[in-house]
Short mmCIF file of C-alpha atoms in Angstrom, two decimals:
data_model
loop_
_atom_site.label_atom_id
_atom_site.label_comp_id
_atom_site.label_asym_id
_atom_site.label_seq_id
_atom_site.Cartn_x
_atom_site.Cartn_y
_atom_site.Cartn_z
CA MET W 1 63.94 133.34 86.38
CA VAL W 2 60.50 134.02 85.38
CA LEU W 3 57.79 134.81 87.73
CA GLY W 4 54.51 132.96 87.76
CA GLY W 5 55.11 129.31 88.74
CA GLU W 6 52.68 127.65 91.03
CA GLU W 7 54.08 124.16 91.18
CA ASP W 8 56.30 124.66 94.28
CA GLY W 9 54.44 127.68 95.65
CA THR W 10 57.21 130.01 95.20
CA GLY W 11 55.56 131.88 92.40
CA CYS W 12 58.59 131.64 90.42
CA VAL W 13 59.60 129.58 87.12
CA LEU W 14 63.06 128.52 86.45
CA ASP W 15 64.38 128.73 82.98
CA GLY W 16 67.78 127.87 80.99
CA ARG W 17 70.48 126.33 83.23
CA ASP W 18 68.44 126.74 86.60
CA ALA W 19 65.82 124.75 84.97
CA ALA W 20 67.98 122.05 83.93
CA MET W 21 69.62 121.80 87.42
CA ASP W 22 66.12 121.64 88.90
CA THR W 23 64.96 118.86 86.65
CA ALA W 24 68.17 116.82 87.20
CA LEU W 25 67.67 117.33 91.07
CA SER W 26 63.74 116.59 90.72
CA ALA W 27 64.49 113.25 88.86
CA LEU W 28 66.26 111.98 91.82
CA TYR W 29 64.77 113.76 94.80
CA GLY W 30 61.13 114.32 93.60
CA ARG W 31 59.16 117.35 94.71
CA GLY W 32 57.85 117.83 98.24
CA GLY W 33 59.96 115.18 99.53
CA GLU W 34 58.41 112.18 97.55
CA ARG W 35 60.50 109.88 95.53
CA SER W 36 60.59 110.55 91.80
CA ALA W 37 60.43 108.16 89.01
CA GLY W 38 61.96 110.62 86.78
CA LEU W 39 65.22 108.33 85.97
CA GLY W 40 63.02 105.79 84.58
CA GLY W 41 64.25 102.00 84.77
CA SER W 42 66.79 101.71 81.83
CA ALA W 43 70.50 102.50 81.56
CA PRO W 44 70.24 105.08 78.69
CA HIS W 45 67.76 107.31 80.88
CA VAL W 46 70.22 106.98 83.90
CA ALA W 47 73.45 107.69 81.81
CA ARG W 48 71.89 110.77 80.37
CA TRP W 49 71.10 112.02 83.78
CA LEU W 50 74.50 111.22 85.08
CA GLY W 51 75.84 113.34 82.10
CA ASP W 52 73.59 116.12 83.05
CA ILE W 53 74.63 116.24 86.81
CA ARG W 54 78.27 116.20 85.84
CA THR W 55 77.63 119.02 83.60
CA TYR W 56 75.93 121.20 86.25
CA PHE W 57 77.30 120.16 89.44
CA PRO W 58 80.87 119.96 91.05
CA SER W 59 82.44 116.57 91.26
CA SER W 60 81.86 116.50 95.06
CA VAL W 61 78.06 116.82 94.75
CA VAL W 62 78.11 114.53 91.96
CA GLN W 63 79.46 111.66 93.97
CA ILE W 64 76.89 112.37 96.54
CA MET W 65 74.00 112.37 94.13
CA GLN W 66 75.28 109.10 92.49
CA ARG W 67 75.25 107.48 95.91
CA ASP W 68 71.71 108.71 96.74
CA ALA W 69 70.48 107.37 93.29
CA ILE W 70 71.94 104.08 94.11
CA GLU W 71 70.38 103.96 97.69
CA ARG W 72 67.04 105.57 96.95
CA LEU W 73 66.10 104.29 93.56
CA GLY W 74 67.62 101.08 93.62
CA LEU W 75 69.85 101.46 90.48
CA ALA W 76 72.73 99.07 91.50
CA SER W 77 71.83 96.35 89.01
CA LEU W 78 72.12 99.16 86.25
CA LEU W 79 75.85 99.46 87.19
CA LEU W 80 76.24 95.90 85.52
CA GLU W 81 75.59 97.75 82.07
CA PRO W 82 78.82 99.03 80.46
CA GLU W 83 77.08 102.35 79.12
CA MET W 84 76.04 102.98 82.80
CA LEU W 85 79.50 102.59 84.08
CA GLU W 86 81.17 104.92 81.59
CA ALA W 87 78.87 107.53 82.62
CA VAL W 88 79.54 107.68 86.26
CA GLU W 89 81.97 109.77 88.28
CA PRO W 90 84.32 107.30 89.91
CA ASP W 91 84.84 107.36 93.60
CA VAL W 92 85.53 105.06 96.53
CA HIS W 93 81.86 104.58 97.33
CA LEU W 94 81.21 103.60 93.87
CA VAL W 95 83.97 101.15 93.88
CA GLY W 96 82.50 99.61 96.93
CA THR W 97 79.14 99.06 95.33
CA LEU W 98 80.84 97.51 92.29
CA LEU W 99 82.60 94.98 94.32
CA SER W 100 79.54 94.15 96.03
CA LEU W 101 78.02 93.31 92.61
CA ASN W 102 81.24 91.48 91.51
CA LYS W 103 79.75 87.96 91.47
CA ALA W 104 76.80 88.99 89.49
CA MET W 105 78.81 91.09 87.00
CA PRO W 106 78.56 89.87 83.22
CA GLU W 107 81.64 89.63 81.26
CA THR W 108 80.53 92.45 79.03
CA THR W 109 80.90 94.72 82.21
CA ARG W 110 83.86 93.32 83.79
CA GLU W 111 86.59 95.12 81.80
CA THR W 112 84.76 98.54 82.21
CA ALA W 113 84.22 97.96 85.99
CA ARG W 114 87.89 96.99 86.49
CA ALA W 115 88.67 100.25 84.51
CA VAL W 116 86.53 102.35 86.89
CA VAL W 117 88.24 100.78 89.90
CA ARG W 118 91.86 101.23 88.71
CA LYS W 119 91.09 104.91 88.15
CA VAL W 120 90.08 105.26 91.60
CA VAL W 121 92.80 103.25 92.92
CA GLY W 122 95.43 105.27 91.04
CA GLN W 123 94.01 108.41 92.40
CA LEU W 124 94.36 106.99 95.80
CA GLU W 125 97.94 105.79 95.40
CA GLU W 126 98.95 108.98 93.89
CA ARG W 127 97.56 110.76 97.05
CA LEU W 128 98.85 108.41 99.69
CA ALA W 129 101.69 106.41 98.62
CA SER W 130 104.36 108.85 98.83
CA ARG W 131 103.91 109.95 102.19
CA THR W 132 103.13 106.51 103.53
CA ARG W 133 106.39 105.26 102.43
CA ALA W 134 108.36 108.31 103.72
CA THR W 135 106.72 108.03 107.13
CA LEU W 136 107.41 104.38 107.55
CA ALA W 137 110.75 104.46 106.25
CA GLY W 138 111.57 106.94 108.82
CA ALA W 139 109.96 104.72 111.51
CA LEU W 140 112.00 101.64 110.17
CA ASP W 141 115.09 103.59 110.30
CA ARG W 142 114.72 104.75 113.95
CA SER W 143 113.77 101.28 114.96
CA ALA W 144 116.95 99.94 113.37
CA ARG W 145 119.29 102.03 115.36
CA THR W 146 121.94 100.63 117.47
CA GLY W 147 123.95 102.14 120.20
CA ARG W 148 127.03 99.74 119.25
CA PRO W 149 127.26 100.38 115.50
CA ARG W 150 130.33 99.41 113.54
CA HIS W 151 132.34 102.27 112.32
CA ALA W 152 131.06 102.19 108.82
CA ASP W 153 127.54 102.16 110.22
CA ILE W 154 127.85 105.21 112.59
CA ASP W 155 125.12 107.83 111.82
CA TRP W 156 127.53 110.98 112.38
CA ASP W 157 124.77 113.56 112.27
CA ARG W 158 122.69 111.98 115.09
CA THR W 159 125.58 110.94 116.79
CA ILE W 160 126.98 114.54 117.07
CA ARG W 161 123.58 115.85 117.98
CA ALA W 162 123.05 113.49 120.96
CA ASN W 163 126.62 114.38 122.14
CA LEU W 164 126.49 118.17 121.96
CA LYS W 165 126.69 118.47 125.70
CA ASN W 166 130.12 116.74 125.62
CA TYR W 167 131.66 119.57 123.42
CA LEU W 168 135.33 120.43 124.53
CA PRO W 169 135.83 124.08 123.47
CA GLU W 170 139.61 124.05 123.91
CA TYR W 171 139.91 120.91 121.46
CA ARG W 172 136.74 122.28 119.37
CA THR W 173 135.45 118.76 119.45
CA VAL W 174 132.56 116.59 120.54
CA VAL W 175 133.31 113.49 122.73
CA PRO W 176 130.89 110.84 121.40
CA GLU W 177 129.99 109.10 124.44
CA ARG W 178 127.03 107.31 122.74
CA LEU W 179 127.23 106.12 119.25
CA ILE W 180 124.15 105.93 117.11
CA GLY W 181 123.90 103.88 114.01
CA TYR W 182 122.26 101.38 111.79
CA GLY W 183 122.56 97.68 111.71
CA ARG W 184 124.13 95.67 108.92
CA ALA W 185 120.45 94.36 108.29
CA ALA W 186 119.43 97.70 106.97
CA ARG W 187 118.16 96.30 103.68
CA ALA W 188 116.90 93.02 105.14
CA VAL W 189 113.04 92.66 106.09
CA LYS W 190 112.84 94.57 109.45
CA LYS W 191 109.20 94.20 110.28
CA GLU W 192 106.14 92.01 109.09
CA VAL W 193 102.57 93.58 108.96
CA ILE W 194 99.36 91.60 108.68
CA LEU W 195 96.47 93.55 107.55
CA CYS W 196 93.30 91.74 108.56
CA ILE W 197 90.21 93.16 106.87
CA ASP W 198 86.70 92.69 107.55
CA GLN W 199 84.80 92.40 104.10
CA SER W 200 81.27 92.67 105.34
CA GLY W 201 79.12 94.97 103.35
CA SER W 202 79.51 97.99 105.75
CA MET W 203 83.12 97.84 105.70
CA ALA W 204 83.48 98.73 101.80
CA ALA W 205 85.31 102.01 101.87
CA SER W 206 87.71 100.49 104.49
CA VAL W 207 88.27 97.65 102.00
CA VAL W 208 89.18 99.81 99.16
CA TYR W 209 91.69 101.95 101.26
CA ALA W 210 93.16 99.02 103.05
CA SER W 211 94.00 97.38 99.69
CA VAL W 212 95.81 100.25 98.48
CA PHE W 213 97.83 100.82 101.52
CA GLY W 214 98.55 96.85 101.40
CA ALA W 215 99.93 97.44 98.01
CA VAL W 216 102.14 100.28 99.20
CA LEU W 217 103.46 98.44 102.13
CA ALA W 218 104.15 95.40 100.05
CA SER W 219 106.42 97.67 97.78
CA MET W 220 108.67 98.32 100.72
CA ARG W 221 111.41 95.84 100.94
CA SER W 222 112.06 96.23 104.56
CA ILE W 223 108.32 95.24 105.32
CA ALA W 224 107.00 91.88 104.72
CA THR W 225 103.16 92.39 104.28
CA ARG W 226 100.23 89.93 104.25
CA LEU W 227 96.65 90.75 103.33
CA VAL W 228 93.97 88.67 104.62
CA VAL W 229 90.23 89.36 104.11
CA PHE W 230 87.48 87.47 105.89
CA ASP W 231 83.48 87.22 106.49
CA THR W 232 82.72 83.74 107.72
CA ALA W 233 85.57 82.29 105.65
CA VAL W 234 89.17 83.51 105.48
CA VAL W 235 91.04 84.38 102.12
CA ASP W 236 94.71 85.26 102.02
CA LEU W 237 95.35 87.65 98.97
CA THR W 238 98.89 88.38 99.73
CA ASP W 239 99.88 86.95 96.26
CA GLN W 240 97.92 89.62 94.64
CA LEU W 241 99.39 92.67 96.56
CA ALA W 242 101.26 93.63 93.54
CA ASP W 243 98.01 94.96 91.92
CA PRO W 244 95.32 96.38 94.52
CA VAL W 245 92.72 95.99 91.89
CA ASP W 246 93.26 92.20 91.69
CA VAL W 247 93.20 92.39 95.73
CA LEU W 248 89.83 94.27 95.57
CA PHE W 249 88.22 91.89 92.96
CA GLY W 250 89.35 88.93 95.15
CA THR W 251 87.22 90.20 97.89
CA GLN W 252 83.40 89.42 98.29
CA LEU W 253 81.61 92.31 100.10
CA GLY W 254 78.78 91.13 102.28
CA GLY W 255 77.88 88.19 104.36
CA GLY W 256 78.57 87.32 108.00
CA THR W 257 81.68 87.96 110.26
CA ASP W 258 84.05 85.55 112.05
CA ILE W 259 86.79 87.50 113.48
CA ASN W 260 88.06 84.54 115.67
CA ARG W 261 88.62 82.42 112.67
CA ALA W 262 90.56 85.12 110.61
CA LEU W 263 92.88 85.92 113.71
CA ALA W 264 93.39 82.19 114.19
CA TYR W 265 94.72 82.24 110.71
CA CYS W 266 96.79 85.35 111.20
CA GLN W 267 98.25 84.00 114.32
CA SER W 268 99.23 80.66 112.53
CA ARG W 269 101.34 83.01 110.09
CA ILE W 270 103.26 84.91 112.80
CA THR W 271 106.90 83.70 112.76
CA ARG W 272 108.61 86.82 114.44
CA PRO W 273 106.13 88.18 116.97
CA ALA W 274 108.41 90.97 118.41
CA ASP W 275 108.72 92.31 114.94
CA THR W 276 105.19 91.95 113.76
CA VAL W 277 102.24 94.16 113.63
CA VAL W 278 98.73 92.84 113.04
CA VAL W 279 96.00 95.33 111.91
CA LEU W 280 92.52 94.23 112.44
CA ILE W 281 90.29 96.57 110.43
CA SER W 282 86.54 95.72 111.58
CA ASP W 283 83.44 97.18 113.16
CA LEU W 284 83.68 94.07 115.69
CA TYR W 285 80.44 92.77 115.14
CA GLU W 286 81.68 89.23 115.76
CA GLY W 287 79.64 86.12 114.69
CA GLY W 288 82.18 83.77 115.80
CA ILE W 289 83.47 82.82 119.35
CA ARG W 290 83.94 86.08 121.39
CA ASN W 291 86.13 84.84 124.24
CA GLU W 292 88.29 82.88 121.71
CA MET W 293 88.77 86.15 119.76
CA LEU W 294 89.63 88.08 122.91
CA GLY W 295 91.99 85.39 124.10
CA ARG W 296 93.72 85.35 120.66
CA VAL W 297 94.40 88.99 120.94
CA ALA W 298 95.75 88.76 124.46
CA ALA W 299 98.06 85.88 123.53
CA MET W 300 99.52 87.74 120.45
CA LYS W 301 100.04 90.97 122.54
CA ALA W 302 101.73 88.62 125.31
CA SER W 303 104.08 87.44 122.55
CA GLY W 304 105.35 90.73 121.65
CA VAL W 305 102.86 91.46 118.73
CA GLU W 306 101.83 95.04 118.10
CA PHE W 307 98.13 94.95 117.69
CA VAL W 308 96.04 97.70 116.28
CA THR W 309 92.25 97.71 115.79
CA LEU W 310 90.76 100.03 113.46
CA LEU W 311 86.85 100.42 113.44
CA ALA W 312 87.19 101.95 109.93
CA LEU W 313 89.69 103.08 107.51
CA SER W 314 87.78 105.91 105.65
CA ASP W 315 86.86 109.53 105.52
CA GLU W 316 83.38 108.72 107.03
CA GLY W 317 84.07 109.54 110.51
CA ALA W 318 82.98 107.43 113.46
CA PRO W 319 81.20 104.23 112.30
CA ALA W 320 78.74 101.90 113.86
CA TYR W 321 80.39 99.36 115.96
CA ASP W 322 80.29 96.69 118.55
CA ARG W 323 81.05 98.91 121.65
CA GLU W 324 81.43 95.89 123.96
CA HIS W 325 84.00 94.23 121.97
CA ALA W 326 85.84 97.64 121.39
CA ALA W 327 85.98 98.24 125.44
CA ALA W 328 87.20 94.60 125.69
CA LEU W 329 90.15 95.25 123.37
CA ALA W 330 90.87 98.42 125.02
CA ALA W 331 91.17 96.73 128.31
CA LEU W 332 93.80 94.30 126.52
CA GLY W 333 95.76 97.09 125.45
CA ALA W 334 94.58 97.35 122.01
CA PRO W 335 92.45 100.38 121.54
CA ALA W 336 90.02 100.40 118.85
CA PHE W 337 89.19 103.78 116.99
CA ALA W 338 88.26 104.89 113.55
CA CYS W 339 91.31 106.17 111.25
CA THR W 340 91.20 108.30 108.24
CA PRO W 341 93.45 107.48 105.32
CA GLY W 342 95.56 110.55 106.08
CA LEU W 343 96.15 109.28 109.71
CA PHE W 344 96.96 105.77 108.84
CA PRO W 345 100.89 106.20 107.96
CA ASP W 346 101.25 107.84 111.21
CA VAL W 347 99.53 105.09 113.08
CA MET W 348 101.69 102.52 111.31
CA ALA W 349 104.81 104.33 112.20
CA ALA W 350 103.87 104.18 115.81
CA ALA W 351 102.99 100.67 115.74
CA LEU W 352 106.42 99.79 114.05
CA GLU W 353 108.34 101.72 116.67
CA LYS W 354 106.19 100.33 119.62
CA ARG W 355 105.26 103.76 120.88
CA PRO W 356 101.55 105.09 121.67
CA LEU W 357 99.35 105.15 118.73
CA PRO W 358 98.07 108.71 117.41
CA THR W 359 94.41 107.94 117.97
CA PRO W 360 91.81 110.72 116.78
#
């Protein structure tokens, strides 16, 4: 660091790596709080800048700077160029931006964009899939227990533990007054889950996470999973659940919101209410018919459906949401709350077992 600079009033001039870092920051944030035009308006300039920030800053900081560049400098259109996409650090927010640009994306960029999305989805699956399957498998096993099992279906470990109070020392044995076991339908579909996802622009991160979880749930033979996305129209993407990337590119972020229409569709697909969990992921800013929406939730719950409302499924914390609608759903026994990806398996396990949800 060399003394003598006057531009920022510190009396210091940066050199070497410090100067390069300062240049990268100034290109985005400017000096004195003013927006800078340092990134220019072309993909080569931006791609070079993206390379610089990846050299000088950790991945978590790079992702924040990328997000700021897209928002502050209006660079979203440049993400339609392959050389730009190849330079970015993939993350959930970048995927959301790409999905919002999906319809405007030229063919020359589409494959590069899919590769970026697939990389992020792969990272999320690696982080979330194993624990989700293990947690839900345990919940399904517990929900399938029966107190009158056939001999071959008795779970002896749990039966012995449940009857330890009946231990007879003189015979060195336990009298099993209550048998615990699993039904013969252990390999059949035990539960049905409907993920109903608001694809308005503010829900981008939630759409990404929900698509990944949808694919994980669909891979479990004991759960029949349906995935529905909506704005003012409703699209059933269940047949694409084998590949969450296909699901994501089947969404169309932005537009209005008609929760009532989406719930009407979901309600029409329920065949086993007592064994069904409906998960509505929405900020609840309803553009449809409010009273009908609440009436559908009440009807589903009365029929035995477990209804879960998530205001967001992301790491972003509490989102903006319609508090009046959230309170109305809570009054119906369907509390609305934001959920992190790490908490989601526990929420689903509780819903499958029909026990209180582990709200944050």
